[in-house]
mmCIF file of C-alpha atoms in Angstrom:
data_model
loop_
_atom_site.group_PDB
_atom_site.id
_atom_site.type_symbol
_atom_site.label_atom_id
_atom_site.label_comp_id
_atom_site.label_asym_id
_atom_site.label_seq_id
_atom_site.Cartn_x
_atom_site.Cartn_y
_atom_site.Cartn_z
ATOM 1 C CA MET A 82 -23.354 6.238 -9.756
ATOM 2 C CA ASP A 83 -26.947 7.302 -10.198
ATOM 3 C CA GLN A 84 -29.703 7.729 -7.592
ATOM 4 C CA GLU A 85 -30.739 4.075 -7.938
ATOM 5 C CA GLY A 86 -27.191 2.856 -7.256
ATOM 6 C CA ARG A 87 -26.354 1.883 -10.834
ATOM 7 C CA ALA A 88 -22.799 2.438 -11.956
ATOM 8 C CA ARG A 89 -21.930 3.631 -15.434
ATOM 9 C CA VAL A 90 -18.533 2.531 -16.645
ATOM 10 C CA THR A 91 -16.668 5.266 -18.503
ATOM 11 C CA GLY A 92 -13.275 3.674 -19.065
ATOM 12 C CA TYR A 93 -11.172 0.561 -18.742
ATOM 13 C CA GLY A 94 -9.694 -0.932 -15.590
ATOM 14 C CA GLU A 95 -10.967 -1.963 -12.192
ATOM 15 C CA ALA A 96 -12.606 0.073 -9.457
ATOM 16 C CA ALA A 97 -13.982 -0.680 -6.027
ATOM 17 C CA ILE A 98 -17.145 0.995 -4.819
ATOM 18 C CA THR A 99 -17.969 0.977 -1.123
ATOM 19 C CA VAL A 100 -21.194 2.250 0.362
ATOM 20 C CA TRP A 101 -21.435 2.858 4.081
ATOM 21 C CA PHE A 102 -24.635 3.771 5.852
ATOM 22 C CA SER A 103 -25.041 3.550 9.613
ATOM 23 C CA ASN A 104 -23.652 0.117 10.523
ATOM 24 C CA ARG A 105 -24.068 -1.437 7.076
ATOM 25 C CA VAL A 106 -21.356 -1.654 4.467
ATOM 26 C CA ALA A 107 -21.656 -2.936 0.918
ATOM 27 C CA ALA A 108 -18.812 -3.278 -1.543
ATOM 28 C CA CYS A 109 -18.678 -3.951 -5.234
ATOM 29 C CA ARG A 110 -15.788 -4.378 -7.647
ATOM 30 C CA ILE A 111 -16.312 -3.347 -11.259
ATOM 31 C CA VAL A 112 -13.967 -4.727 -13.889
ATOM 32 C CA CYS A 113 -13.829 -3.530 -17.481
ATOM 33 C CA PRO A 114 -10.924 -5.140 -19.368
ATOM 34 C CA LEU A 115 -9.232 -3.365 -22.224
ATOM 35 C CA PRO A 116 -10.721 -4.437 -25.572
ATOM 36 C CA ASN A 117 -7.407 -5.775 -26.901
ATOM 37 C CA GLN A 118 -6.387 -9.420 -26.716
ATOM 38 C CA VAL A 119 -3.035 -10.372 -25.230
ATOM 39 C CA ASP A 120 -1.445 -13.751 -25.911
ATOM 40 C CA ALA A 121 -1.569 -15.881 -22.743
ATOM 41 C CA LYS A 122 2.039 -16.946 -23.401
ATOM 42 C CA ILE A 123 3.189 -13.417 -22.543
ATOM 43 C CA PHE A 124 1.891 -13.892 -19.001
ATOM 44 C CA SER A 125 3.068 -17.470 -18.557
ATOM 45 C CA THR A 126 6.624 -16.596 -19.622
ATOM 46 C CA ALA A 127 6.877 -13.243 -17.807
ATOM 47 C CA PRO A 128 9.663 -13.101 -15.218
ATOM 48 C CA ARG A 129 8.657 -13.729 -11.609
ATOM 49 C CA HIS A 130 10.696 -12.784 -8.587
ATOM 50 C CA ASN A 131 8.262 -13.850 -5.845
ATOM 51 C CA PHE A 132 4.672 -14.969 -5.238
ATOM 52 C CA ILE A 133 3.332 -11.423 -5.563
ATOM 53 C CA ASP A 134 4.308 -11.380 -9.226
ATOM 54 C CA ASP A 135 1.926 -14.303 -9.841
ATOM 55 C CA GLN A 136 -0.979 -12.297 -8.426
ATOM 56 C CA ILE A 137 -0.048 -9.157 -10.365
ATOM 57 C CA LEU A 138 0.267 -11.056 -13.632
ATOM 58 C CA LYS A 139 -3.067 -12.807 -13.024
ATOM 59 C CA LYS A 140 -4.789 -9.426 -12.563
ATOM 60 C CA MET A 141 -3.038 -7.926 -15.601
ATOM 61 C CA GLU A 142 -4.133 -10.894 -17.718
ATOM 62 C CA ALA A 143 -7.743 -10.450 -16.575
ATOM 63 C CA LEU A 144 -7.600 -6.770 -17.548
ATOM 64 C CA HIS A 145 -5.780 -7.505 -20.854
ATOM 65 C CA ILE A 146 -2.794 -5.378 -19.837
ATOM 66 C CA PRO A 147 0.515 -6.762 -21.127
ATOM 67 C CA PRO A 148 3.486 -6.501 -18.759
ATOM 68 C CA SER A 149 5.760 -3.565 -19.412
ATOM 69 C CA PRO A 150 9.334 -4.223 -20.423
ATOM 70 C CA THR A 151 11.967 -4.061 -17.706
ATOM 71 C CA CYS A 152 12.777 -0.447 -16.887
ATOM 72 C CA SER A 153 16.246 1.054 -17.057
ATOM 73 C CA ASP A 154 18.424 1.269 -13.953
ATOM 74 C CA GLY A 155 17.884 5.044 -13.864
ATOM 75 C CA GLU A 156 14.106 4.591 -13.897
ATOM 76 C CA PHE A 157 14.340 1.810 -11.325
ATOM 77 C CA ILE A 158 16.282 3.813 -8.752
ATOM 78 C CA ARG A 159 13.929 6.807 -9.050
ATOM 79 C CA ARG A 160 10.779 4.694 -8.794
ATOM 80 C CA THR A 161 12.130 2.584 -5.952
ATOM 81 C CA TYR A 162 13.143 5.580 -3.865
ATOM 82 C CA LEU A 163 9.777 7.280 -4.374
ATOM 83 C CA ASP A 164 7.779 4.108 -3.663
ATOM 84 C CA ALA A 165 9.794 2.892 -0.672
ATOM 85 C CA VAL A 166 10.891 6.052 1.124
ATOM 86 C CA GLY A 167 9.011 8.898 -0.565
ATOM 87 C CA ILE A 168 12.106 10.832 -1.632
ATOM 88 C CA LEU A 169 14.337 11.092 -4.670
ATOM 89 C CA PRO A 170 17.835 9.619 -4.585
ATOM 90 C CA THR A 171 20.736 12.026 -4.370
ATOM 91 C CA PRO A 172 22.922 12.460 -7.476
ATOM 92 C CA GLU A 173 25.677 10.533 -5.660
ATOM 93 C CA GLU A 174 23.340 7.622 -4.920
ATOM 94 C CA VAL A 175 22.260 7.516 -8.569
ATOM 95 C CA LYS A 176 25.866 7.542 -9.828
ATOM 96 C CA LYS A 177 26.870 4.780 -7.416
ATOM 97 C CA PHE A 178 23.870 2.627 -8.403
ATOM 98 C CA LEU A 179 24.400 3.116 -12.141
ATOM 99 C CA ALA A 180 28.100 2.289 -11.821
ATOM 100 C CA ASP A 181 27.380 -0.964 -9.959
ATOM 101 C CA SER A 182 27.641 -3.907 -12.382
ATOM 102 C CA SER A 183 26.404 -6.632 -10.018
ATOM 103 C CA THR A 184 23.388 -8.635 -11.167
ATOM 104 C CA ASP A 185 21.617 -8.321 -7.793
ATOM 105 C CA LYS A 186 22.005 -4.562 -7.378
ATOM 106 C CA ARG A 187 18.257 -3.943 -7.606
ATOM 107 C CA ALA A 188 17.484 -6.381 -4.814
ATOM 108 C CA LYS A 189 20.287 -4.901 -2.721
ATOM 109 C CA LEU A 190 18.893 -1.390 -3.266
ATOM 110 C CA VAL A 191 15.427 -2.451 -2.098
ATOM 111 C CA ASP A 192 16.890 -4.146 0.987
ATOM 112 C CA ALA A 193 18.958 -1.041 1.793
ATOM 113 C CA LEU A 194 15.953 1.272 1.449
ATOM 114 C CA LEU A 195 13.890 -0.918 3.780
ATOM 115 C CA GLU A 196 16.561 -0.381 6.457
ATOM 116 C CA ARG A 197 16.536 3.425 6.202
ATOM 117 C CA PRO A 198 14.737 5.589 8.769
ATOM 118 C CA GLU A 199 12.930 7.325 5.892
ATOM 119 C CA PHE A 200 11.134 4.042 5.167
ATOM 120 C CA VAL A 201 9.645 3.999 8.673
ATOM 121 C CA ASP A 202 8.764 7.705 8.518
ATOM 122 C CA TYR A 203 7.122 7.433 5.114
ATOM 123 C CA TRP A 204 5.058 4.310 5.797
ATOM 124 C CA ALA A 205 4.029 5.421 9.292
ATOM 125 C CA TYR A 206 2.709 8.584 7.661
ATOM 126 C CA LYS A 207 0.937 6.598 4.902
ATOM 127 C CA TRP A 208 -0.761 4.234 7.381
ATOM 128 C CA SER A 209 -1.678 7.118 9.674
ATOM 129 C CA ASP A 210 -3.424 8.736 6.731
ATOM 130 C CA VAL A 211 -5.273 5.521 5.809
ATOM 131 C CA LEU A 212 -6.332 4.943 9.435
ATOM 132 C CA LEU A 213 -7.526 8.560 9.844
ATOM 133 C CA VAL A 214 -5.106 9.452 12.627
ATOM 134 C CA SER A 215 -5.966 13.112 13.083
ATOM 135 C CA THR A 216 -6.532 15.609 15.874
ATOM 136 C CA ARG A 217 -9.731 16.577 14.050
ATOM 137 C CA LYS A 218 -11.198 13.241 15.138
ATOM 138 C CA LEU A 219 -9.216 12.410 18.272
ATOM 139 C CA PRO A 220 -7.729 14.239 21.248
ATOM 140 C CA GLN A 221 -4.061 15.115 20.718
ATOM 141 C CA PRO A 222 -2.672 12.577 23.255
ATOM 142 C CA ASP A 223 -4.709 9.773 21.655
ATOM 143 C CA THR A 224 -3.587 10.831 18.193
ATOM 144 C CA TRP A 225 0.050 10.743 19.295
ATOM 145 C CA ALA A 226 -0.362 7.330 20.975
ATOM 146 C CA PHE A 227 -1.971 5.826 17.871
ATOM 147 C CA TYR A 228 0.694 7.318 15.590
ATOM 148 C CA GLN A 229 3.438 5.862 17.808
ATOM 149 C CA PHE A 230 1.695 2.469 17.712
ATOM 150 C CA ILE A 231 1.662 2.588 13.899
ATOM 151 C CA ARG A 232 5.239 3.841 13.657
ATOM 152 C CA GLN A 233 6.509 1.102 15.976
ATOM 153 C CA GLY A 234 4.663 -1.539 13.941
ATOM 154 C CA VAL A 235 6.383 -0.329 10.765
ATOM 155 C CA ALA A 236 9.768 -0.085 12.517
ATOM 156 C CA ASP A 237 9.394 -3.627 13.868
ATOM 157 C CA ASN A 238 8.397 -4.931 10.418
ATOM 158 C CA LYS A 239 5.220 -6.302 11.953
ATOM 159 C CA PRO A 240 3.365 -8.492 9.419
ATOM 160 C CA TRP A 241 0.312 -6.665 8.037
ATOM 161 C CA ASP A 242 -2.129 -9.340 9.208
ATOM 162 C CA ARG A 243 -0.769 -9.032 12.746
ATOM 163 C CA PHE A 244 -0.843 -5.220 12.486
ATOM 164 C CA ALA A 245 -4.554 -5.293 11.542
ATOM 165 C CA ARG A 246 -5.368 -7.917 14.188
ATOM 166 C CA ASP A 247 -3.663 -5.867 16.899
ATOM 167 C CA ILE A 248 -5.718 -2.812 15.975
ATOM 168 C CA LEU A 249 -9.045 -4.617 15.747
ATOM 169 C CA THR A 250 -8.663 -6.718 18.893
ATOM 170 C CA SER A 251 -6.891 -4.247 21.154
ATOM 171 C CA THR A 252 -8.116 -3.580 24.671
ATOM 172 C CA GLY A 253 -7.007 -1.426 27.537
ATOM 173 C CA ASN A 254 -5.944 2.153 27.916
ATOM 174 C CA THR A 255 -5.485 4.093 24.689
ATOM 175 C CA LEU A 256 -2.514 6.047 25.960
ATOM 176 C CA GLU A 257 -0.708 2.878 27.052
ATOM 177 C CA ASN A 258 -1.587 0.688 24.054
ATOM 178 C CA GLY A 259 -2.119 3.152 21.201
ATOM 179 C CA ALA A 260 -4.345 0.885 19.149
ATOM 180 C CA PRO A 261 -7.653 0.949 21.059
ATOM 181 C CA ILE A 262 -8.527 4.409 19.850
ATOM 182 C CA THR A 263 -9.593 2.947 16.518
ATOM 183 C CA LEU A 264 -12.515 1.358 18.295
ATOM 184 C CA CYS A 265 -14.146 4.779 18.429
ATOM 185 C CA PHE A 266 -14.644 4.464 14.655
ATOM 186 C CA ILE A 267 -16.580 1.225 14.974
ATOM 187 C CA LYS A 268 -20.260 1.789 15.644
ATOM 188 C CA THR A 269 -22.434 -1.109 16.638
ATOM 189 C CA SER A 270 -26.196 -1.289 16.604
ATOM 190 C CA PRO A 271 -28.778 -4.037 16.185
ATOM 191 C CA ILE A 272 -29.278 -5.225 12.622
#
């Protein structure tokens, strides 16, 4: 970005730029597809497991990124553990997974990881980081209350829209509710 607010694209992909000044926020998305052409049939025939795959494939098509081939079971277990619970599988877990010949073993692995306490720990930490839960910004009791609010939301599998709504519309005592402390980040002033 230069002093006049013009962006210079230096590579391929998509980036979001957000500018925040006082109570005003402006956002811009810059898209620069790869120069190659990918046959549309590749995207229309790509395997889909749920509605999210449709959105991912739509974005990949817009960026001219062909879907990768299906990864090996060894790659899958490593990636899934890191993405879902933030740890590597043990050698025993890898051996058991690789020895399993069932066709739904990947789905079963994901379901099992979502039930582990490490899932709650990892995602409570991730959301606490995104929501700036820190004693540098908040008193320690408020920080703890907000963290517990986040952790309980993850543990309860609260839908993300409800999670956001509960934070943005919360009222009452911070130490009892947990969520209201985020309101200290929202500054209001006349436009």
